[in-house]
Coordinates of C-alpha atoms in Angstrom, one line a residue:
X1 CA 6.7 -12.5 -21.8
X2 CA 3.3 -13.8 -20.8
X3 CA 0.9 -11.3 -20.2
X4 CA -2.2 -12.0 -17.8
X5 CA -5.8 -11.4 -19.2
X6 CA -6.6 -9.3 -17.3
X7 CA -3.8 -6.7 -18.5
X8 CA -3.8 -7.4 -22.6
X9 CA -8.2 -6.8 -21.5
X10 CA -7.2 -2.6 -19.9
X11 CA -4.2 -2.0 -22.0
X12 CA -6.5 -2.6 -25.3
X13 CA -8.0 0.3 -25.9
X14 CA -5.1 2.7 -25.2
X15 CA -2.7 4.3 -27.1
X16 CA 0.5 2.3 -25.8
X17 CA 2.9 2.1 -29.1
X18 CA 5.8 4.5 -29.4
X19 CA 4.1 6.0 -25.5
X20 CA 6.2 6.9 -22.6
X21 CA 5.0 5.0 -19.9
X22 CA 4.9 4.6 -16.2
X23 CA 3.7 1.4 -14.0
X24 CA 2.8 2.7 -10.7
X25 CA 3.6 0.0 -7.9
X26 CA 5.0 -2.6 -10.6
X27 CA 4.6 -5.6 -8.5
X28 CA 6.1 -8.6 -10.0
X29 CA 5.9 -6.7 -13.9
X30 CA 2.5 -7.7 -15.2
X31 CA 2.0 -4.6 -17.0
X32 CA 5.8 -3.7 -17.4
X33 CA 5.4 -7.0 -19.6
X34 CA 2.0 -5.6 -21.2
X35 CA 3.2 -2.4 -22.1
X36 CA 6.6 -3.4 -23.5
X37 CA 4.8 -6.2 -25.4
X38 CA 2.4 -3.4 -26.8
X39 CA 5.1 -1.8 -28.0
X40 CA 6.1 1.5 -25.5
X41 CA 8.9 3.5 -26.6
X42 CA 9.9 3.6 -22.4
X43 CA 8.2 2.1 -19.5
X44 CA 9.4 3.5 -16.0
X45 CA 8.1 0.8 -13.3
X46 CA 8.0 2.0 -9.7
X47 CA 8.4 0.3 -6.7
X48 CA 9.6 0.8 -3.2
X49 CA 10.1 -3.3 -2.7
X50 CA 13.6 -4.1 -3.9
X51 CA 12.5 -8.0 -4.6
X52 CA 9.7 -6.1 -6.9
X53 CA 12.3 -4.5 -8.8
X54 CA 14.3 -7.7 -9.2
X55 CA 11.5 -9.5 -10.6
X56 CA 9.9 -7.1 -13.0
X57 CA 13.7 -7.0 -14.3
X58 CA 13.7 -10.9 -14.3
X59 CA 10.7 -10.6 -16.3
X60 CA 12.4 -9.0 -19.4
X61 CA 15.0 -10.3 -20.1
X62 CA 16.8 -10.0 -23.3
X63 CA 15.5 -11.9 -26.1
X64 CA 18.5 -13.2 -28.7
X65 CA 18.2 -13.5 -32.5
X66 CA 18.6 -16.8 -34.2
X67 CA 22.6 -16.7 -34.0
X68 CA 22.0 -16.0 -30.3
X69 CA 23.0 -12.5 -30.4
X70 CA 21.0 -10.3 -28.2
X71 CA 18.0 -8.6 -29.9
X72 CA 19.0 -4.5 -30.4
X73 CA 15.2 -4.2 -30.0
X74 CA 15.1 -6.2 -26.5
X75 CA 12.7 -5.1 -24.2
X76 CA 15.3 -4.5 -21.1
X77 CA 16.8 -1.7 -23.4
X78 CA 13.0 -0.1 -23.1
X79 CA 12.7 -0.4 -19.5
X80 CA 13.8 1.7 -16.1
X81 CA 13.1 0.1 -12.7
X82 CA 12.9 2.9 -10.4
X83 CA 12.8 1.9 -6.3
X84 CA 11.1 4.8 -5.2
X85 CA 7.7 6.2 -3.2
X86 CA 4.9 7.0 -5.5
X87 CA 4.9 9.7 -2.6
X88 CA 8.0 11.2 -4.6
X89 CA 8.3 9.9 -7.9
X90 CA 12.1 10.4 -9.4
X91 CA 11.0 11.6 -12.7
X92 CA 10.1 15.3 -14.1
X93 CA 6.9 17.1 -14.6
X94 CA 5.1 16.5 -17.5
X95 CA 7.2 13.0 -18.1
X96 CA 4.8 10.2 -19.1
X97 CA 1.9 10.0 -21.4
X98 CA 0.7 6.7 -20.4
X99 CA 0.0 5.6 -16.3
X100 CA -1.2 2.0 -15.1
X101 CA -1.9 1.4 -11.5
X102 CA -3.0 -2.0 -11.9
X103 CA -3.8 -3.8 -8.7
X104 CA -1.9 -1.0 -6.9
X105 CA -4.7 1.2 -4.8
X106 CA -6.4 -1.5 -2.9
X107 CA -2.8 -1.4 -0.6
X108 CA -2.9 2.3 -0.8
X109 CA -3.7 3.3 3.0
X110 CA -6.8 6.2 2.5
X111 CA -3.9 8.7 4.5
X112 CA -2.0 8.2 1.4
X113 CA -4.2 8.7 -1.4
X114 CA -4.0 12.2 -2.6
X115 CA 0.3 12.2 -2.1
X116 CA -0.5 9.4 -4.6
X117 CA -2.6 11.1 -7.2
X118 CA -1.1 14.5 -6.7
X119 CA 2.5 12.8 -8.3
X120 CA 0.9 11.0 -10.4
X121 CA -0.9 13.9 -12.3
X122 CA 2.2 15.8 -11.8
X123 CA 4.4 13.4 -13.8
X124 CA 1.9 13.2 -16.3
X125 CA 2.0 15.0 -19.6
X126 CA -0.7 17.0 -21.0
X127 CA -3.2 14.6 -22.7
X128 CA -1.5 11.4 -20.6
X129 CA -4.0 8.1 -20.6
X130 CA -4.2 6.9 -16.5
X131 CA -5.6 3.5 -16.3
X132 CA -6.7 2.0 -12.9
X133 CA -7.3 -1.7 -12.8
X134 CA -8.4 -3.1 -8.7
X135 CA -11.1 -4.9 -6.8
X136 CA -14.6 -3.2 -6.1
X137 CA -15.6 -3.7 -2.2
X138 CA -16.3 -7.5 -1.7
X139 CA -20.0 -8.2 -0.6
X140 CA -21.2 -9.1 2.4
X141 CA -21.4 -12.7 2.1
X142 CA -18.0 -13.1 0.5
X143 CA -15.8 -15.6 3.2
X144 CA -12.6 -13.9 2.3
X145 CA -13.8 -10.9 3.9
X146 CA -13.3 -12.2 7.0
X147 CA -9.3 -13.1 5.9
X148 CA -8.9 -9.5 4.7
X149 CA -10.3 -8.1 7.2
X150 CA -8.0 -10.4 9.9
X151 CA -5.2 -8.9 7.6
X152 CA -6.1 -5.8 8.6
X153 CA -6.3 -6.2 11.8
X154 CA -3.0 -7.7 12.2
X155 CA -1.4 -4.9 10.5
X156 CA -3.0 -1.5 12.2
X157 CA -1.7 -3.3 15.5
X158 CA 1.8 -3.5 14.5
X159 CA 1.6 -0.7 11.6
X160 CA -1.3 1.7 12.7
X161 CA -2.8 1.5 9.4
X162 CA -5.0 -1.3 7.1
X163 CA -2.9 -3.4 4.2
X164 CA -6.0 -3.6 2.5
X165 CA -8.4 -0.9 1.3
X166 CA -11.0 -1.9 -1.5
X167 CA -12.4 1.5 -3.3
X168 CA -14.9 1.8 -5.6
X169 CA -14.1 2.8 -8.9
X170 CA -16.6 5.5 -9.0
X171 CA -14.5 6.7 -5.5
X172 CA -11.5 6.3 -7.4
X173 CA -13.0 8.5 -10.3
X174 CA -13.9 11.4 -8.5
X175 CA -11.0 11.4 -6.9
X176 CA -9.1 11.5 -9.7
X177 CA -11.6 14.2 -11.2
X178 CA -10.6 16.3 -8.7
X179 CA -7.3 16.8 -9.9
X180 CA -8.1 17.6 -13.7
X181 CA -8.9 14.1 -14.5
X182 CA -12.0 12.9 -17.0
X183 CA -13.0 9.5 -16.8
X184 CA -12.8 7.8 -20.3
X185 CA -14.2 4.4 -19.7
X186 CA -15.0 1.8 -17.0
X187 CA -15.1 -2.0 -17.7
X188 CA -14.9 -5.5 -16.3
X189 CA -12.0 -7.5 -15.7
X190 CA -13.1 -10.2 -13.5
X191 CA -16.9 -10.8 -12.2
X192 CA -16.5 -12.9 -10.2
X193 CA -12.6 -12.9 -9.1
X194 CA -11.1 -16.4 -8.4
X195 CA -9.3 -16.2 -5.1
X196 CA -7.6 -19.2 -5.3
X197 CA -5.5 -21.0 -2.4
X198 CA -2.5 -19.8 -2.9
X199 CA -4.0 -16.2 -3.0
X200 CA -5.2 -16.9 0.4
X201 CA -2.3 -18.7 1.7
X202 CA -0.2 -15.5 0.5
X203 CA -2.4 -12.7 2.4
X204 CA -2.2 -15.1 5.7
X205 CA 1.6 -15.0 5.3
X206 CA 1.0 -11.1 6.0
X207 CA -0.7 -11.9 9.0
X208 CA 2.4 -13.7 9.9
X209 CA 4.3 -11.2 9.3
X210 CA 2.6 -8.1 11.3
X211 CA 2.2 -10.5 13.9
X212 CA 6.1 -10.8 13.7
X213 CA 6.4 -6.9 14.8
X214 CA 4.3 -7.6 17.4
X215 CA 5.9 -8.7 21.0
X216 CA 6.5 -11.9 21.5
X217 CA 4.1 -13.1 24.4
X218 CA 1.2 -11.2 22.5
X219 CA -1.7 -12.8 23.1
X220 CA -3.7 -11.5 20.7
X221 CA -0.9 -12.5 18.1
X222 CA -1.5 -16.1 18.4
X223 CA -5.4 -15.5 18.4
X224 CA -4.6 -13.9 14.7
X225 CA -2.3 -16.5 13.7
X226 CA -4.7 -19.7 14.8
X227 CA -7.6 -17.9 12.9
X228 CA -5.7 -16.8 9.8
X229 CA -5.1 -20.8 9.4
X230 CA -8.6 -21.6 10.6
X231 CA -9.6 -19.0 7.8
X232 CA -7.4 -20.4 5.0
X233 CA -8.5 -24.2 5.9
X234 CA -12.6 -23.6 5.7
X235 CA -12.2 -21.0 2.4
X236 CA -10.1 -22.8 0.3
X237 CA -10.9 -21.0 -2.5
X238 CA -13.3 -18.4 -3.2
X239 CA -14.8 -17.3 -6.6
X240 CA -16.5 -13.1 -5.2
X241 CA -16.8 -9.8 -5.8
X242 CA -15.3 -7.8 -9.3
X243 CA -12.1 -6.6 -10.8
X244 CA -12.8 -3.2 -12.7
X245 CA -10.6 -1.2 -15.3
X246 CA -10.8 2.0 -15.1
X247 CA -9.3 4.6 -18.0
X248 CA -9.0 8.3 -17.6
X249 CA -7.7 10.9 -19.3
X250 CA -5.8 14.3 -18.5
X251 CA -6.9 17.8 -20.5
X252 CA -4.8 18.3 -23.4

């Protein structure tokens, strides 16, 4: 299972092996991959988007032995997709000891961020590692601003709410802080981050897509669509802004 960078780089310094562990919003199983590769006795990943859940599976598949036997080690034996809210998290109080939300809060809408921490520190044990790997705030001069913010656009008109929200990691820490959290470490991942073409080409498909919902005369809706590829066209690619790991900790 390749792991990116940027996950081995925040999973390094915590206490993964023989862990119970939760991926909140597991995307396409980055750090499913990274935990299980670092050893964790269970990894729940949680995600609400059924092709998500397919993937991460995909992921981890079952490594065989030389006679081609499957390994009784394998990682798929370690892991539980769960399609769920992070609003209402199918597991117990107290569950987990380790949390990653890597890449996960920057599509968190600000109306949903305390349902989010609130199950989050409910699920986790006493002592449980958090660590929260996303994007500072792009500056001012950054082009792809101007995409993101299009994004937007196109998705509190047919959603009434933003797809993207960058937060500070210090915002991210005090928020956590004020549920019991203590904020271990904070470090780098990416400075700057690469948005290549492809990553732009993806977040104007979801100005595509809002525009969709929207009816089908809509005026504005093709003014979105022409600038989204007007956008994609002049960027190209974009090297801006910085990808921070953050690590807390809950009381003992």
């Amino acid at each position: 299972m390749d792991v990116p960078r940027t996950v081995t780089t925040a999973l390094e310094d915590r206490p993964i092996e023989g862990a119970v562990c939760l991926e909140a919003g597991a995307g396409v199983g980055n750090t499913t991959a990274g935990l299980l590769a670092n050893g964790a006795a269970r990894v729940y990943a949680v995600t609400d988007d059924r092709t998500h859940a397919e993937t991460t599976l995909e992921r981890v598949r079952s490594p065989t032995d030389d006679d081609g036997n499957d390994d009784p080690r394998r990682a798929r034996n370690r892991l539980a997709v769960l399609e769920a809210d992070l609003r209402a998290i199918p597991l117990p109080d107290d569950a987990v000891e380790v949390i990653t939300a890597h890449g996960l809060f920057n599509v968190v809408p600000p109306a949903d961020l305390d349902a989010i921490v609130g199950e989050l520190t409910r699920v986790a044990a006493p002592g449980c590692h958090l660590v929260v790997d996303d994007y500072e705030p792009l500056p001012d001069d950054a082009a792809v601003r101007d995409l993101f913010a299009l994004e937007n656009a196109a998705a509190r008109l047919a959603d009434g709410e933003p797809m993207l929200t960058f937060y500070p990691a210090a915002a991210l820490g005090r928020l956590f802080a004020g549920y019991g959290w203590t904020v271990d470490r904070r470090r780098t991942l990416l400075d700057p981050v690469p948005w290549t073409e492809s990553h732009l080409e993806a977040h104007a498909a979801v100005v595509r897509s809002r525009v969709d919902a929207l009816p089908a005369d809509s005026e504005l809706g093709a003014a979105l669509l022409e600038r989204a590829d007007a956008l994609v066209d002049g960027i190209g690619s974009e090297s801006a802004g910085e990808m921070y790991s953050l690590a807390l900790r809950r009381p003992e």
